[in-house]
XYZ file of C-alpha atoms in Angstrom:
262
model
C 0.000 0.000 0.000
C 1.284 3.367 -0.865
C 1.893 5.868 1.412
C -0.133 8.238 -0.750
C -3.359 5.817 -0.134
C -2.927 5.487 3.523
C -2.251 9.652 3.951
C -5.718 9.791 1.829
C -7.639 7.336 4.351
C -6.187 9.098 7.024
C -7.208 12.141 6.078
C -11.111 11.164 5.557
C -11.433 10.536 8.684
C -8.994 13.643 10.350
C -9.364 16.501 7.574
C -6.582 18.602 7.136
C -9.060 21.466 6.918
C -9.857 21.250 10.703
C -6.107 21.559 11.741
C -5.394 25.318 13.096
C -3.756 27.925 10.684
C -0.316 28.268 12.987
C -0.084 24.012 12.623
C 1.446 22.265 10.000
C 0.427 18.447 9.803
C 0.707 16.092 6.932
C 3.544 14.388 5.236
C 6.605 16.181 6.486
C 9.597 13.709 5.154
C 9.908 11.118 2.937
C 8.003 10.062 -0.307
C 4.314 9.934 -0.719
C 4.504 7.222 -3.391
C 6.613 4.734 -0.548
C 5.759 0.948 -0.389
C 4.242 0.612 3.135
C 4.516 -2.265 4.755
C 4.933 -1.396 8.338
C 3.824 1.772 10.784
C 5.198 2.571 13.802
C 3.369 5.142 15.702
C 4.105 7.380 18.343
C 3.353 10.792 19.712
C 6.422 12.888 19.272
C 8.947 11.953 16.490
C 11.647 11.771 19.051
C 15.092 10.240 18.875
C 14.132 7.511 20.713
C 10.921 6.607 18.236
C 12.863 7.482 15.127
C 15.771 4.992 15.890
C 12.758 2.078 16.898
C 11.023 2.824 13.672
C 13.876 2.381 11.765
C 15.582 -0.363 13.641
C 11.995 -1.905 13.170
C 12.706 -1.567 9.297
C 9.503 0.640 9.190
C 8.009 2.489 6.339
C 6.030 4.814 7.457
C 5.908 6.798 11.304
C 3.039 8.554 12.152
C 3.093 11.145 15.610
C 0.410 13.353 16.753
C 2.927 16.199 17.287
C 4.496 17.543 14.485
C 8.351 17.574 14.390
C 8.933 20.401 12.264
C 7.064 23.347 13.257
C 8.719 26.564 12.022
C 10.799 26.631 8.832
C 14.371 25.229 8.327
C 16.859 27.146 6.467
C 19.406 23.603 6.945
C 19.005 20.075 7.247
C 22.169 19.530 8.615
C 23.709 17.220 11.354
C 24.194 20.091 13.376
C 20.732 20.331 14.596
C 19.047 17.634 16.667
C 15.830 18.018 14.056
C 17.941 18.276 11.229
C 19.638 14.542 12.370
C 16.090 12.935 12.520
C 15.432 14.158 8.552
C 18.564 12.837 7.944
C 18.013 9.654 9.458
C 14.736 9.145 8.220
C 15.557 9.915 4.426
C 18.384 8.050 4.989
C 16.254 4.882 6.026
C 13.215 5.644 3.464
C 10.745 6.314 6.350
C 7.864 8.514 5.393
C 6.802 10.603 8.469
C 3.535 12.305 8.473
C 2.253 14.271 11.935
C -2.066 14.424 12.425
C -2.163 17.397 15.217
C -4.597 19.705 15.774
C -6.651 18.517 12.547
C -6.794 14.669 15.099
C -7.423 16.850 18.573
C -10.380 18.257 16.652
C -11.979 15.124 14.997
C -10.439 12.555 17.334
C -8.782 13.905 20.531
C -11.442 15.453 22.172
C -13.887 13.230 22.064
C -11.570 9.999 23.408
C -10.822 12.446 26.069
C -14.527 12.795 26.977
C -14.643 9.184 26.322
C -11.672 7.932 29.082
C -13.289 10.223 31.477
C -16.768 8.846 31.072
C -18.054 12.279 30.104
C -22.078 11.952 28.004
C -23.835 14.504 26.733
C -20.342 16.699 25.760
C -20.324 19.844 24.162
C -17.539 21.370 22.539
C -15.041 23.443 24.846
C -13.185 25.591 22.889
C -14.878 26.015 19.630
C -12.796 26.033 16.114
C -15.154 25.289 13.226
C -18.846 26.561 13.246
C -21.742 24.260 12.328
C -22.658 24.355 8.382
C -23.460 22.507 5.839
C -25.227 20.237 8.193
C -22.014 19.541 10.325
C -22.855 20.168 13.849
C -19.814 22.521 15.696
C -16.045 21.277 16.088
C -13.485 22.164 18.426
C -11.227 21.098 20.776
C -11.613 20.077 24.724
C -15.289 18.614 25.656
C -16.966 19.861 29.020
C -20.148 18.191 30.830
C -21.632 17.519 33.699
C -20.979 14.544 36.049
C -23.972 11.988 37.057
C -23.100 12.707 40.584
C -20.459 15.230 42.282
C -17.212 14.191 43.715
C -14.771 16.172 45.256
C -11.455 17.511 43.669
C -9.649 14.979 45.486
C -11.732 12.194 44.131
C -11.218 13.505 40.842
C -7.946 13.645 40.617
C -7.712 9.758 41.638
C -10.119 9.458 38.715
C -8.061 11.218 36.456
C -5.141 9.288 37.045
C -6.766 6.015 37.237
C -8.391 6.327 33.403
C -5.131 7.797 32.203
C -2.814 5.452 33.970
C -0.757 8.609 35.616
C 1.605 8.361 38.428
C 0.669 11.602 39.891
C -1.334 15.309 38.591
C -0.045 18.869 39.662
C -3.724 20.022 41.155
C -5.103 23.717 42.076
C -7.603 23.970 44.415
C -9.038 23.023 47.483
C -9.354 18.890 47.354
C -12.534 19.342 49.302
C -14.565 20.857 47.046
C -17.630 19.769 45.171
C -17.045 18.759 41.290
C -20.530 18.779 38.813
C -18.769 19.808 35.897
C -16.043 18.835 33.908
C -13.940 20.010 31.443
C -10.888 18.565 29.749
C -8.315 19.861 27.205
C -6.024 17.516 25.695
C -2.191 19.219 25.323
C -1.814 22.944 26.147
C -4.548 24.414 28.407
C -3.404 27.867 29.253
C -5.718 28.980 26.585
C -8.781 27.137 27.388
C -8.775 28.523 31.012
C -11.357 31.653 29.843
C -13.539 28.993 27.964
C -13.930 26.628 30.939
C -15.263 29.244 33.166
C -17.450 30.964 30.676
C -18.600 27.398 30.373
C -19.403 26.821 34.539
C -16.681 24.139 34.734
C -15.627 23.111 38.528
C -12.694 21.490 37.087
C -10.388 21.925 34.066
C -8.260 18.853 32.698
C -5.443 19.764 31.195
C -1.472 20.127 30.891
C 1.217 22.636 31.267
C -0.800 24.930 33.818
C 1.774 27.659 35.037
C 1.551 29.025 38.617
C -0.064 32.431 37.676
C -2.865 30.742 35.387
C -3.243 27.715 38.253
C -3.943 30.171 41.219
C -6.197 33.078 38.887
C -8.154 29.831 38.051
C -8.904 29.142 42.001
C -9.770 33.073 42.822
C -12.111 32.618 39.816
C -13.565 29.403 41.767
C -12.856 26.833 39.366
C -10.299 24.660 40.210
C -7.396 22.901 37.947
C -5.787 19.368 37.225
C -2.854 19.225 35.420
C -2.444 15.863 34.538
C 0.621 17.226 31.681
C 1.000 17.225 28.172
C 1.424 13.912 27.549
C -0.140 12.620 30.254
C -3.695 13.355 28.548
C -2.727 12.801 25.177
C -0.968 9.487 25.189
C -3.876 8.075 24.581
C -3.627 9.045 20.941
C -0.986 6.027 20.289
C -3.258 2.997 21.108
C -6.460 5.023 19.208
C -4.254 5.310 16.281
C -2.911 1.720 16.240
C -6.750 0.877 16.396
C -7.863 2.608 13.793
C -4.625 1.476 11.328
C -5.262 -2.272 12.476
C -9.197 -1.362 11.371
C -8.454 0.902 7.964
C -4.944 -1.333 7.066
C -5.335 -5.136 8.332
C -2.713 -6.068 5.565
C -0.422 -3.597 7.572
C 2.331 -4.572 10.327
C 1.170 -1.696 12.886
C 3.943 -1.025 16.206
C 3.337 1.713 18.817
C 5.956 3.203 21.082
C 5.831 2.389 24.698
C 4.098 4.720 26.738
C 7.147 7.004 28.584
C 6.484 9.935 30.229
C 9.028 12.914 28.942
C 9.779 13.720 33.129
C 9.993 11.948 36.109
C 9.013 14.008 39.783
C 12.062 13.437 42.591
């Protein structure tokens, strides 16, 4: 199967349209018209996950987070990116990144989903509804059957994302109804989840400053990290690949997270 044919199925389900303006997803290295065989997948095109995909003899790597970002005036091995284009051109490895166009069509809702959220809306909105297409965005919010408290709610959060530990702000006493979650960066979605009526946001890489202007605002603030809420993107991936490609060899990268506490 050509890579070409699996970008194309890909991109049925995760349109490239509903990726941000600032992101740049798609095919990034290699040749669209490679031989696939085998995909490894993995969330960041890290050192570690480009030496397993091509000591794997992979074809193709897939990540959720894009590896090049801003433009590169060298591809040289003087640069830690620049080494991983080398090395994967120099294996034949066609590397394509699905980002915000997946935390859109995909993300958000297998957030919801882990957390056992029904009845979501969208948090922050991206695309309005037309053409029949209800609203899209990213981050879901609802309401809980019952309450809990913040302390039960973090144990919650780490049980369904198999965490070690969340950074939390607020009082672990307090009464959660509603719940919002924001896969990856939060900072932003701070103003949404309290025009919203959230108790709780779910998110990563909550400073101080936005973590305690959350609590004075009476909504309190989990920050379970980056990865630790988006992980969850390698085994839906390998899913849908073993579902869209059964003639495929599929491999995802163990989940590791990117810092340990002391």
């Amino acid at each position: 199967m050509l890579c070409r044919e699996i970008m194309e199925v890909i991109e049925e389900r995760y349109p490239k349209r509903f990726a941000m303006e600032w992101d740049n997803v798609g095919l990034q290295v290699g040749r669209a018209d490679k031989e696939v065989q085998k995909i490894y997948l993995a969330l960041d095109a890290t050192d570690e996950a480009v030496s397993e995909a091509a000591e794997w003899k992979a074809d193709m790597l897939i990540t959720h987070h894009p590896m090049i970002f801003k433009a590169m005036k060298q591809i040289t091995d003087e640069h830690f990116i620049g080494k991983r284009v080398l090395r994967l051109i120099r294996e034949d490895i066609s590397y394509y990144a699905m980002h915000t166009n997946y935390d859109v069509m995909g993300m958000a809702d297998l957030a919801g989903d882990y957390l056992g959220l029904e009845n979501t809306s969208v948090l922050e909105v991206t695309s309005e509804e037309r053409d029949g297409m209800p609203e899209q965005g990213i981050g879901r919010i609802a309401d809980l059957k019952g309450p809990m408290t913040l302390a039960e709610c973090c144990r919650f959060v780490k049980e369904r994302f198999a965490l070690p530990s969340v950074k939390v702000f607020g009082n672990p006493d307090m009464e959660v109804k509603r719940i919002a979650v924001f896969p990856g960066s939060g900072k932003g979605a701070i103003e949404q989840a309290l025009e919203k009526g959230a108790d709780v946001l779910i998110t990563g890489d909550i400073d101080h400053h936005e973590g305690i202007d959350a609590v004075a605002q009476n909504m309190a603030v989990i920050d379970a990290g980056h990865y630790g809420v988006e992980h969850i993107f390698v085994e839906d991936m390998r899913r849908f690949c073993e579902e869209k490609f059964p003639q495929l060899e599929v491999r995802t990268a163990k989940i590791c997270h990117p810092f340990w506490i002391s």
